[in-house]
Tab-separated table of C-alpha atoms in Angstrom:
chain	number	residue	atom	x	y	z
A	1	MET	CA	7.267	-3.989	27.489
A	2	THR	CA	10.699	-4.984	26.314
A	3	ALA	CA	10.858	-8.770	26.319
A	4	ALA	CA	9.686	-10.781	23.344
A	5	LYS	CA	6.355	-12.342	24.085
A	6	GLY	CA	5.525	-13.859	20.724
A	7	THR	CA	6.030	-17.441	19.771
A	8	GLY	CA	7.627	-16.765	16.417
A	9	THR	CA	10.853	-18.502	15.603
A	10	SER	CA	13.011	-18.439	12.513
A	11	THR	CA	11.418	-21.607	11.160
A	12	GLN	CA	7.780	-20.467	11.455
A	13	VAL	CA	8.206	-16.941	10.177
A	14	GLY	CA	7.939	-16.386	6.434
A	15	PRO	CA	10.008	-13.847	4.494
A	16	PRO	CA	9.193	-10.127	4.388
A	17	LEU	CA	7.711	-9.960	0.891
A	18	TRP	CA	7.037	-6.224	1.139
A	19	LEU	CA	9.639	-3.595	1.943
A	20	LEU	CA	8.563	-0.015	2.512
A	21	ALA	CA	11.426	2.460	2.329
A	22	GLU	CA	10.399	5.710	3.981
A	23	LEU	CA	13.202	7.807	2.568
A	24	THR	CA	12.444	11.029	4.413
A	25	TYR	CA	9.909	12.805	6.590
A	26	ARG	CA	10.408	16.021	4.631
A	27	CYS	CA	7.356	16.994	2.574
A	28	PRO	CA	6.126	20.142	0.835
A	29	LEU	CA	2.508	19.319	1.738
A	30	GLN	CA	0.775	19.564	5.118
A	31	CYS	CA	-2.070	17.032	4.903
A	32	PRO	CA	-3.791	16.839	8.291
A	33	TYR	CA	-4.185	13.032	7.993
A	34	CYS	CA	-0.518	12.249	7.377
A	35	SER	CA	0.521	8.849	8.739
A	36	ASN	CA	3.956	10.103	9.770
A	37	PRO	CA	4.572	10.401	13.530
A	38	LEU	CA	3.363	13.617	15.170
A	39	ASP	CA	6.900	14.304	16.366
A	40	PHE	CA	8.544	13.639	12.982
A	41	ALA	CA	10.456	16.914	13.192
A	42	GLN	CA	12.435	15.511	16.105
A	43	SER	CA	14.099	13.072	13.748
A	44	GLU	CA	16.037	14.872	11.040
A	45	GLN	CA	18.565	12.112	10.523
A	46	GLU	CA	18.247	10.188	7.245
A	47	LEU	CA	20.013	7.069	6.008
A	48	SER	CA	22.694	7.674	3.380
A	49	THR	CA	22.534	6.320	-0.168
A	50	GLU	CA	24.976	3.535	0.737
A	51	GLN	CA	22.938	2.585	3.795
A	52	TRP	CA	19.785	2.344	1.671
A	53	PHE	CA	21.659	0.221	-0.887
A	54	SER	CA	22.558	-2.172	1.913
A	55	VAL	CA	18.951	-2.314	3.155
A	56	LEU	CA	17.700	-2.988	-0.379
A	57	ARG	CA	20.251	-5.760	-0.955
A	58	GLN	CA	19.508	-7.464	2.344
A	59	GLY	CA	15.745	-7.219	1.841
A	60	ARG	CA	15.934	-8.707	-1.626
A	61	GLU	CA	18.130	-11.585	-0.440
A	62	MET	CA	15.528	-12.347	2.218
A	63	GLY	CA	12.796	-12.529	-0.420
A	64	ALA	CA	11.236	-9.057	-0.583
A	65	ALA	CA	9.730	-8.561	-4.043
A	66	GLN	CA	7.626	-5.405	-3.676
A	67	LEU	CA	9.397	-2.196	-2.768
A	68	GLY	CA	7.694	1.093	-1.970
A	69	PHE	CA	9.584	4.372	-1.920
A	70	SER	CA	7.585	6.706	0.268
A	71	GLY	CA	8.042	9.356	2.933
A	72	GLY	CA	7.314	12.236	3.538
A	73	GLU	CA	7.859	13.092	-0.074
A	74	PRO	CA	10.492	10.735	-1.533
A	75	LEU	CA	11.208	13.163	-4.387
A	76	VAL	CA	13.117	15.450	-2.026
A	77	ARG	CA	15.922	12.849	-1.931
A	78	PRO	CA	18.377	13.774	-4.696
A	79	ASP	CA	19.635	10.171	-4.809
A	80	LEU	CA	16.200	8.780	-5.754
A	81	PRO	CA	17.247	7.831	-9.333
A	82	GLU	CA	20.217	5.847	-7.970
A	83	LEU	CA	18.028	4.100	-5.419
A	84	ILE	CA	15.489	3.192	-8.107
A	85	ALA	CA	18.202	1.838	-10.400
A	86	GLU	CA	19.729	-0.269	-7.637
A	87	ALA	CA	16.318	-1.609	-6.590
A	88	ARG	CA	15.338	-2.529	-10.134
A	89	ASN	CA	18.713	-4.135	-10.690
A	90	LEU	CA	18.146	-6.303	-7.619
A	91	GLY	CA	14.811	-7.482	-9.059
A	92	TYR	CA	12.317	-5.522	-6.986
A	93	TYR	CA	9.006	-4.320	-8.368
A	94	THR	CA	9.516	-0.647	-7.576
A	95	ASN	CA	6.653	1.651	-6.534
A	96	LEU	CA	7.056	5.395	-6.067
A	97	ILE	CA	4.424	6.813	-3.739
A	98	THR	CA	4.386	10.542	-4.240
A	99	SER	CA	2.386	13.745	-3.940
A	100	GLY	CA	3.616	14.677	-7.416
A	101	LEU	CA	5.157	17.876	-6.049
A	102	GLY	CA	8.730	18.169	-7.236
A	103	LEU	CA	8.060	15.804	-10.132
A	104	THR	CA	8.863	16.954	-13.682
A	105	ASP	CA	8.457	15.427	-17.142
A	106	ALA	CA	12.231	14.889	-17.202
A	107	LYS	CA	12.182	13.039	-13.873
A	108	VAL	CA	9.257	10.868	-14.958
A	109	ASP	CA	11.342	9.780	-17.961
A	110	ALA	CA	14.587	9.443	-15.996
A	111	PHE	CA	12.911	7.200	-13.419
A	112	ALA	CA	11.493	5.005	-16.200
A	113	GLU	CA	15.008	4.742	-17.608
A	114	ALA	CA	16.264	3.717	-14.148
A	115	GLY	CA	13.640	0.954	-14.111
A	116	LEU	CA	10.822	2.363	-11.970
A	117	ASP	CA	7.739	0.173	-12.415
A	118	HIS	CA	4.981	2.391	-11.095
A	119	ILE	CA	4.213	5.881	-9.835
A	120	GLN	CA	1.282	6.465	-7.493
A	121	ILE	CA	0.136	10.071	-7.271
A	122	SER	CA	-2.025	11.186	-4.388
A	123	PHE	CA	-4.794	13.728	-4.732
A	124	GLN	CA	-6.590	15.502	-1.900
A	125	ALA	CA	-9.818	16.292	-3.758
A	126	SER	CA	-11.362	16.540	-7.233
A	127	ASP	CA	-11.113	20.322	-7.505
A	128	PRO	CA	-8.241	22.774	-6.983
A	129	GLU	CA	-9.821	24.770	-4.179
A	130	LEU	CA	-10.453	21.903	-1.761
A	131	ASN	CA	-7.363	19.979	-2.869
A	132	ASN	CA	-5.057	22.882	-2.139
A	133	ALA	CA	-6.746	23.745	1.143
A	134	VAL	CA	-6.312	20.174	2.455
A	135	ALA	CA	-2.751	19.919	1.137
A	136	GLY	CA	-1.797	23.323	2.515
A	137	SER	CA	-0.284	24.268	-0.838
A	138	ARG	CA	-1.623	26.758	-3.361
A	139	LYS	CA	-0.364	25.172	-6.560
A	140	ALA	CA	-0.630	21.492	-5.699
A	141	PHE	CA	-3.660	20.506	-7.793
A	142	GLU	CA	-2.429	21.861	-11.117
A	143	GLN	CA	0.926	20.180	-10.606
A	144	LYS	CA	-0.712	16.858	-9.758
A	145	LEU	CA	-2.859	16.958	-12.889
A	146	ALA	CA	0.135	17.709	-15.075
A	147	MET	CA	2.172	14.926	-13.510
A	148	ALA	CA	-0.659	12.385	-13.735
A	149	GLU	CA	-0.734	13.095	-17.466
A	150	ALA	CA	3.057	12.820	-17.707
A	151	VAL	CA	3.002	9.461	-15.890
A	152	LYS	CA	0.365	8.186	-18.284
A	153	SER	CA	2.153	9.290	-21.421
A	154	ALA	CA	5.448	7.806	-20.222
A	155	GLY	CA	3.741	4.394	-20.238
A	156	TYR	CA	3.546	3.666	-16.513
A	157	PRO	CA	0.433	2.056	-15.089
A	158	MET	CA	-1.484	4.940	-13.500
A	159	VAL	CA	-2.477	4.587	-9.875
A	160	LEU	CA	-4.267	7.490	-8.238
A	161	ASN	CA	-4.815	7.675	-4.518
A	162	PHE	CA	-7.433	9.751	-2.742
A	163	VAL	CA	-7.565	9.868	1.033
A	164	ILE	CA	-11.264	10.185	1.837
A	165	HIS	CA	-12.644	12.070	4.846
A	166	ARG	CA	-15.703	14.088	5.813
A	167	HIS	CA	-14.582	17.141	3.824
A	168	ASN	CA	-14.181	15.436	0.442
A	169	ILE	CA	-16.378	12.337	0.624
A	170	HIS	CA	-19.268	14.206	-1.037
A	171	GLN	CA	-17.072	14.571	-4.123
A	172	MET	CA	-16.992	10.841	-4.836
A	173	PRO	CA	-18.748	11.039	-8.247
A	174	ASP	CA	-16.463	13.916	-9.300
A	175	ILE	CA	-13.390	12.056	-8.063
A	176	LEU	CA	-14.347	9.014	-10.132
A	177	ASP	CA	-14.997	11.210	-13.182
A	178	LEU	CA	-11.589	12.813	-12.816
A	179	CYS	CA	-9.904	9.403	-12.595
A	180	GLU	CA	-11.692	8.207	-15.728
A	181	ARG	CA	-10.727	11.371	-17.584
A	182	LEU	CA	-7.086	10.899	-16.607
A	183	GLY	CA	-7.211	7.243	-17.694
A	184	ALA	CA	-6.290	5.725	-14.341
A	185	ASP	CA	-5.680	1.962	-14.173
A	186	TYR	CA	-6.172	1.742	-10.421
A	187	VAL	CA	-7.905	4.152	-8.060
A	188	GLU	CA	-7.406	3.836	-4.338
A	189	LEU	CA	-10.189	5.500	-2.377
A	190	ALA	CA	-8.699	5.185	1.054
A	191	THR	CA	-10.870	6.430	3.854
A	192	CYS	CA	-8.702	7.848	6.596
A	193	GLN	CA	-7.041	5.431	8.960
A	194	TYR	CA	-6.709	7.091	12.346
A	195	TYR	CA	-3.019	7.033	13.199
A	196	GLY	CA	-0.442	9.798	13.380
A	197	TRP	CA	-1.886	13.161	12.384
A	198	ALA	CA	-5.208	11.604	11.398
A	199	PHE	CA	-5.708	10.351	14.962
A	200	ARG	CA	-5.003	13.839	16.296
A	201	ASN	CA	-7.591	15.222	13.850
A	202	ARG	CA	-10.039	12.345	13.994
A	203	GLU	CA	-13.101	14.344	15.005
A	204	GLY	CA	-12.557	16.751	12.150
A	205	LEU	CA	-11.942	14.011	9.569
A	206	MET	CA	-14.187	11.048	10.275
A	207	PRO	CA	-17.190	10.809	7.937
A	208	SER	CA	-20.626	10.065	9.332
A	209	LEU	CA	-22.275	6.730	8.593
A	210	ALA	CA	-24.724	8.486	6.259
A	211	GLN	CA	-21.862	10.054	4.284
A	212	LEU	CA	-20.051	6.758	4.097
A	213	THR	CA	-23.080	4.751	2.988
A	214	LYS	CA	-23.781	7.213	0.187
A	215	ALA	CA	-20.170	7.176	-1.020
A	216	GLU	CA	-19.992	3.397	-0.941
A	217	ALA	CA	-23.142	3.152	-3.059
A	218	GLU	CA	-21.644	5.627	-5.538
A	219	VAL	CA	-18.465	3.563	-5.787
A	220	ASN	CA	-20.413	0.329	-6.302
A	221	GLU	CA	-22.514	1.961	-8.993
A	222	ALA	CA	-19.385	3.192	-10.783
A	223	ARG	CA	-17.809	-0.239	-10.488
A	224	GLU	CA	-20.787	-1.858	-12.217
A	225	ARG	CA	-20.767	0.777	-14.930
A	226	LEU	CA	-17.034	0.279	-15.535
A	227	GLN	CA	-17.402	-3.461	-15.688
A	228	ALA	CA	-20.296	-3.232	-18.140
A	229	SER	CA	-18.256	-0.975	-20.415
A	230	GLY	CA	-15.251	-3.353	-20.301
A	231	SER	CA	-13.052	-0.739	-18.622
A	232	ALA	CA	-9.970	-2.072	-16.841
A	233	MET	CA	-10.033	0.781	-14.303
A	234	LYS	CA	-10.048	-0.871	-10.905
A	235	LEU	CA	-11.570	0.838	-7.866
A	236	ILE	CA	-10.222	-0.058	-4.465
A	237	PHE	CA	-12.423	1.344	-1.709
A	238	VAL	CA	-10.815	1.064	1.709
A	239	THR	CA	-13.649	1.288	4.227
A	240	PRO	CA	-12.896	2.780	7.632
A	241	ASP	CA	-12.653	0.102	10.286
A	242	TYR	CA	-14.351	2.439	12.768
A	243	TYR	CA	-17.626	1.356	11.146
A	244	GLU	CA	-16.903	-2.366	11.421
A	245	GLU	CA	-17.761	-4.828	14.171
A	246	ARG	CA	-14.664	-6.963	13.627
A	247	PRO	CA	-11.129	-5.618	13.317
A	248	LYS	CA	-8.992	-5.724	10.200
A	249	ALA	CA	-6.225	-8.316	9.926
A	250	CYS	CA	-3.748	-5.480	10.296
A	251	MET	CA	-0.665	-5.870	8.050
A	252	ASN	CA	-1.807	-9.474	7.537
A	253	GLY	CA	-0.368	-10.161	10.962
A	254	TRP	CA	2.474	-8.557	12.903
A	255	GLY	CA	5.824	-9.209	11.254
A	256	SER	CA	4.348	-11.581	8.698
A	257	LEU	CA	4.793	-9.833	5.329
A	258	PHE	CA	5.656	-6.173	5.816
A	259	LEU	CA	8.893	-4.526	6.803
A	260	THR	CA	9.124	-0.745	6.995
A	261	VAL	CA	12.376	1.138	7.330
A	262	ALA	CA	11.868	4.685	8.621
A	263	PRO	CA	14.044	7.611	7.451
A	264	ASP	CA	16.374	7.307	10.455
A	265	GLY	CA	16.894	3.562	9.922
A	266	THR	CA	14.411	2.292	12.503
A	267	ALA	CA	12.912	-0.992	11.291
A	268	LEU	CA	9.182	-1.397	11.958
A	269	PRO	CA	6.466	-4.011	11.330
A	270	CYS	CA	4.284	-1.198	9.941
A	271	HIS	CA	4.700	2.519	9.369
A	272	SER	CA	2.714	3.450	12.494
A	273	ALA	CA	4.385	1.079	14.946
A	274	ARG	CA	6.960	3.545	16.223
A	275	LEU	CA	4.235	5.116	18.363
A	276	LEU	CA	4.188	1.891	20.443
A	277	PRO	CA	6.258	1.626	23.625
A	278	ILE	CA	8.444	-1.076	22.077
A	279	ASP	CA	12.121	-0.870	21.191
A	280	PHE	CA	12.643	-1.375	17.497
A	281	PRO	CA	16.120	-1.985	16.097
A	282	LYS	CA	17.950	0.167	13.565
A	283	VAL	CA	19.400	-1.075	10.311
A	284	GLN	CA	22.685	0.731	11.041
A	285	SER	CA	23.496	-1.619	13.924
A	286	THR	CA	21.570	-4.838	13.206
A	287	SER	CA	21.280	-6.910	10.048
A	288	LEU	CA	17.870	-6.995	8.414
A	289	LYS	CA	17.756	-10.762	8.847
A	290	GLU	CA	18.369	-10.524	12.574
A	291	ILE	CA	15.816	-7.711	12.828
A	292	TRP	CA	13.123	-9.683	11.017
A	293	TYR	CA	13.619	-13.107	12.560
A	294	ASP	CA	15.197	-12.530	15.959
A	295	SER	CA	14.581	-9.035	17.314
A	296	PRO	CA	12.284	-8.706	20.354
A	297	GLY	CA	10.396	-5.904	18.581
A	298	PHE	CA	9.437	-8.003	15.558
A	299	ASN	CA	8.677	-11.101	17.670
A	300	HIS	CA	6.604	-9.128	20.162
A	301	TYR	CA	3.182	-9.830	18.646
A	302	ARG	CA	3.887	-12.851	16.484
A	303	GLY	CA	1.858	-15.962	17.215
A	304	ASP	CA	-1.011	-15.696	19.698
A	305	THR	CA	0.381	-16.464	23.154
A	306	TRP	CA	0.590	-12.721	23.902
A	307	MET	CA	-3.177	-12.312	23.568
A	308	PRO	CA	-5.356	-11.508	26.572
A	309	GLU	CA	-9.119	-12.113	26.525
A	310	PRO	CA	-11.361	-11.767	24.599
A	311	CYS	CA	-8.866	-12.615	21.827
A	312	ARG	CA	-7.215	-15.553	23.584
A	313	SER	CA	-10.277	-17.813	23.438
A	314	CYS	CA	-11.777	-16.270	20.284
A	315	ASP	CA	-12.304	-18.567	17.321
A	316	GLU	CA	-11.563	-15.681	14.938
A	317	LYS	CA	-8.074	-14.919	16.281
A	318	GLY	CA	-6.436	-16.773	13.407
A	319	LYS	CA	-8.337	-14.577	10.965
A	320	ASP	CA	-7.773	-11.060	12.315
A	321	PHE	CA	-4.898	-11.587	14.803
A	322	GLY	CA	-6.744	-9.409	17.319
A	323	GLY	CA	-6.727	-6.443	14.932
A	324	CYS	CA	-4.335	-3.535	15.035
A	325	ARG	CA	-1.818	-3.086	17.885
A	326	CYS	CA	-1.447	0.634	17.231
A	327	GLN	CA	-5.211	1.163	17.387
A	328	ALA	CA	-5.417	-0.838	20.625
A	329	TYR	CA	-2.665	1.337	22.081
A	330	LEU	CA	-4.103	4.655	20.897
A	331	LEU	CA	-7.619	3.871	22.149
A	332	THR	CA	-6.978	1.838	25.313
A	333	GLY	CA	-3.442	2.742	26.387
A	334	ASN	CA	-2.351	-0.905	26.193
A	335	ALA	CA	-1.253	-2.381	22.860
A	336	ASP	CA	-1.923	-5.947	24.080
A	337	ASN	CA	-5.661	-5.354	24.197
A	338	ALA	CA	-8.128	-6.417	21.541
A	339	ASP	CA	-8.565	-3.796	18.853
A	340	PRO	CA	-11.582	-1.789	20.133
A	341	VAL	CA	-13.145	-2.011	16.675
A	342	CYS	CA	-14.160	-5.522	17.734
A	343	SER	CA	-17.610	-5.604	19.310
A	344	LYS	CA	-16.252	-8.185	21.774
A	345	SER	CA	-13.720	-5.643	23.084
A	346	ALA	CA	-14.398	-4.129	26.511
A	347	HIS	CA	-13.383	-0.805	24.938
A	348	HIS	CA	-15.711	-0.935	21.931
A	349	ASP	CA	-17.640	2.006	23.441
A	350	ARG	CA	-14.769	4.270	22.326
A	351	ILE	CA	-15.478	3.362	18.717
A	352	LEU	CA	-19.198	3.892	19.234
A	353	ALA	CA	-18.482	7.307	20.769
A	354	ALA	CA	-16.363	8.269	17.744
A	355	ARG	CA	-19.239	7.268	15.435
A	356	ARG	CA	-21.671	9.396	17.426
A	357	ALA	CA	-19.268	12.313	17.351
A	358	ALA	CA	-19.006	11.968	13.554
A	359	ASP	CA	-22.775	12.424	13.287
A	360	HIS	CA	-22.570	15.799	14.988
A	361	ALA	CA	-19.137	17.084	14.025
A	362	THR	CA	-18.998	20.689	12.898
A	363	ALA	CA	-15.256	21.307	12.605
A	364	GLY	CA	-14.153	22.956	9.385
A	365	LEU	CA	-10.834	22.596	7.569
A	366	ASP	CA	-9.492	25.553	9.559
A	367	ASP	CA	-9.925	23.627	12.790
A	368	LEU	CA	-7.586	20.804	11.769
A	369	VAL	CA	-3.966	20.629	12.923
A	370	TYR	CA	-1.881	20.637	9.742
A	371	ARG	CA	1.173	18.438	9.416
A	372	ASN	CA	4.181	20.720	9.328
A	373	VAL	CA	7.443	21.226	11.179
A	374	LYS	CA	6.061	24.026	13.342
A	375	ASN	CA	3.133	21.954	14.598
A	376	SER	CA	5.291	18.857	14.956
A	377	ARG	CA	7.682	20.717	17.278
A	378	LEU	CA	4.751	21.497	19.571
A	379	PHE	CA	4.194	17.769	20.034
A	380	PHE	CA	7.677	16.891	21.211
A	381	ARG	CA	8.318	20.003	23.242
A	382	SER	CA	5.180	19.585	25.286
B	1	MET	CA	-8.422	-14.985	-36.706
B	2	SER	CA	-9.783	-18.463	-36.009
B	3	GLU	CA	-12.933	-19.125	-34.026
B	4	ASP	CA	-11.216	-20.180	-30.830
B	5	GLY	CA	-8.664	-17.386	-30.983
B	6	ALA	CA	-5.698	-19.664	-31.646
B	7	SER	CA	-3.988	-16.993	-33.709
B	8	ARG	CA	-4.399	-14.281	-31.095
B	9	ILE	CA	-1.277	-12.976	-29.386
B	10	PRO	CA	-1.350	-12.390	-25.621
B	11	ARG	CA	0.944	-10.013	-23.823
B	12	LEU	CA	1.365	-8.932	-20.217
B	13	ARG	CA	-0.506	-5.746	-19.444
B	14	ARG	CA	1.456	-2.583	-18.854
B	15	GLY	CA	2.865	-2.543	-15.342
B	16	PHE	CA	2.822	-6.334	-14.924
B	17	ARG	CA	6.042	-8.269	-14.464
B	18	PHE	CA	6.527	-12.010	-14.432
B	19	GLN	CA	9.543	-13.392	-12.607
B	20	TRP	CA	10.988	-16.284	-10.654
B	21	GLU	CA	11.318	-15.753	-6.901
B	22	PRO	CA	14.017	-18.040	-5.484
B	23	VAL	CA	13.028	-17.522	-1.822
B	24	GLN	CA	9.398	-18.493	-2.528
B	25	SER	CA	10.438	-21.156	-5.075
B	26	CYS	CA	7.765	-20.081	-7.510
B	27	HIS	CA	6.980	-17.720	-10.349
B	28	VAL	CA	5.104	-14.578	-9.394
B	29	LEU	CA	3.236	-11.879	-11.226
B	30	LEU	CA	4.046	-8.440	-9.883
B	31	TYR	CA	1.929	-5.338	-10.451
B	32	PRO	CA	1.417	-1.996	-8.705
B	33	GLU	CA	1.532	-2.783	-4.983
B	34	GLY	CA	0.527	-6.398	-5.541
B	35	MET	CA	1.859	-9.869	-6.185
B	36	VAL	CA	0.261	-13.148	-7.256
B	37	LYS	CA	2.032	-16.400	-6.494
B	38	LEU	CA	1.623	-18.708	-9.469
B	39	ASN	CA	1.354	-22.478	-9.392
B	40	ASP	CA	3.579	-24.535	-11.681
B	41	SER	CA	1.224	-24.675	-14.641
B	42	ALA	CA	0.295	-20.968	-14.480
B	43	GLY	CA	4.006	-20.165	-14.259
B	44	ALA	CA	4.795	-22.383	-17.240
B	45	ILE	CA	2.084	-20.770	-19.386
B	46	LEU	CA	2.825	-17.145	-18.464
B	47	GLY	CA	6.508	-17.867	-19.078
B	48	GLU	CA	5.591	-18.310	-22.754
B	49	VAL	CA	3.657	-15.055	-23.023
B	50	ASP	CA	6.055	-12.695	-24.762
B	51	GLY	CA	3.809	-10.466	-26.867
B	52	GLN	CA	5.260	-12.136	-29.991
B	53	ARG	CA	3.815	-15.624	-30.248
B	54	ASN	CA	0.181	-16.559	-30.702
B	55	VAL	CA	-1.796	-19.109	-28.704
B	56	ASP	CA	-1.034	-21.939	-31.167
B	57	LEU	CA	2.704	-21.383	-30.893
B	58	ILE	CA	2.510	-21.157	-27.105
B	59	VAL	CA	0.621	-24.459	-26.926
B	60	ALA	CA	3.128	-26.096	-29.267
B	61	SER	CA	6.045	-24.863	-27.187
B	62	LEU	CA	4.477	-26.142	-23.962
B	63	GLN	CA	3.677	-29.489	-25.599
B	64	LEU	CA	7.381	-29.890	-26.386
B	65	LYS	CA	8.291	-29.111	-22.769
B	66	PHE	CA	5.638	-31.416	-21.337
B	67	PRO	CA	5.387	-34.301	-23.819
B	68	ASP	CA	3.542	-36.511	-21.311
B	69	GLU	CA	0.602	-34.099	-21.028
B	70	ASN	CA	-2.242	-34.846	-23.434
B	71	ASP	CA	-3.848	-31.977	-25.304
B	72	LEU	CA	-2.661	-28.950	-23.368
B	73	GLY	CA	-4.538	-26.611	-25.702
B	74	ALA	CA	-7.813	-26.483	-23.808
B	75	ASP	CA	-6.122	-25.821	-20.463
B	76	VAL	CA	-3.886	-23.131	-21.914
B	77	ARG	CA	-6.784	-21.340	-23.617
B	78	GLU	CA	-8.855	-21.488	-20.438
B	79	PHE	CA	-6.002	-20.063	-18.370
B	80	LEU	CA	-5.280	-17.270	-20.864
B	81	ASN	CA	-8.940	-16.267	-21.051
B	82	ASP	CA	-9.092	-16.218	-17.275
B	83	ALA	CA	-5.919	-14.100	-17.126
B	84	VAL	CA	-7.522	-11.619	-19.544
B	85	GLN	CA	-10.598	-11.433	-17.290
B	86	ARG	CA	-8.305	-10.685	-14.353
B	87	HIS	CA	-6.621	-7.972	-16.438
B	88	TRP	CA	-3.197	-9.613	-16.082
B	89	ILE	CA	-2.756	-9.974	-19.824
B	90	GLU	CA	-4.419	-8.546	-22.921
B	91	TRP	CA	-4.796	-9.588	-26.544
B	92	LEU	CA	-2.690	-7.679	-29.008
């Protein structure tokens, strides 16, 4: 799969409104659902400050308005304040997506000075014991609490993110209480998406339907309560597509809005796409404009002429674009196939099998493969 | 404060930014990990929201810019109330 199969041309393709800058794969935490590639440790090369400046300038000229700094843990980059200042100067809305580890009161203020618009802090659970066990770090929870408070008092909008899985989903009411106590403006309750490390650990992470139904009811109840009390706290519950009968419109369509640049400069239509057997260009050797509009990688799944059945003749193909290419690849071995989440997919039984497995799973936290350099090396040496 | 809130002062909520996007040829409202594309009238109204001027002054300013439009007041108040409901802006 090297030739471009999509129908996209420069005139039909809109601008990349969203730029995700994955500054590094380095991270002090070891969350077993990390979306980074399993073999991240193979790629230690990182773009320089100047190279990131160039990416930011090109992206902004092309129309990108939202910029996410993520990783790994973006705070490990010492040039983060310079990158924030440059991004803000260019007119981006700048989002820092962080674990909170490595953050200090002084940095929170310095980033605000540089023009950072928003800091999103991720939590692993509502209590220190579970949080630190999932994160693989003994002092993570206390640090996160302190930094959430620092973010709030510095005047940023507060966005808290919880990745939800079978080991913390029972905490939903406590999680919501914690968010209210901290004064969050937005709370993302993101049930695991099974890519990267989460796919490797899927059996140990996926909640059962009963767990999910209960949590969803708890979220809806809280939402009504918040609305009645006039609270502006917004709950965003990302349901797992493994319990759907139609696939998600992944990334709003391949190469339609989102452009990710990985730490080593590889440009991707989403942060998982490097697992696909497709050649993606690097920003060091190709301009962002050429990458977005003309590269075979970005044109690969634009339009719908690449679709096999059942997508090709489906009247919903304009709505969900056949679902997620990475999921199709991970579950069927061929990224062209319909996303198996779809009940029309010939491979939908793999989703049903995962649901059944989730009803009987017994794996504990100790059975998960944690995301760290040692484990990552096992994946690329084997 | 008058009955219809004409003396109330709206301001953008913390974390919201209003700006012109040349590539999209429209005003947008940016907020954490989100963006709303605004139509011409929404852009014109939010462009007046500065946390200083009240609804009356905003209507008067828009009336000067769009002299051909009759009685903008009702539309402006409806939009601002809607924007408060959406948590884009708040009353000072």
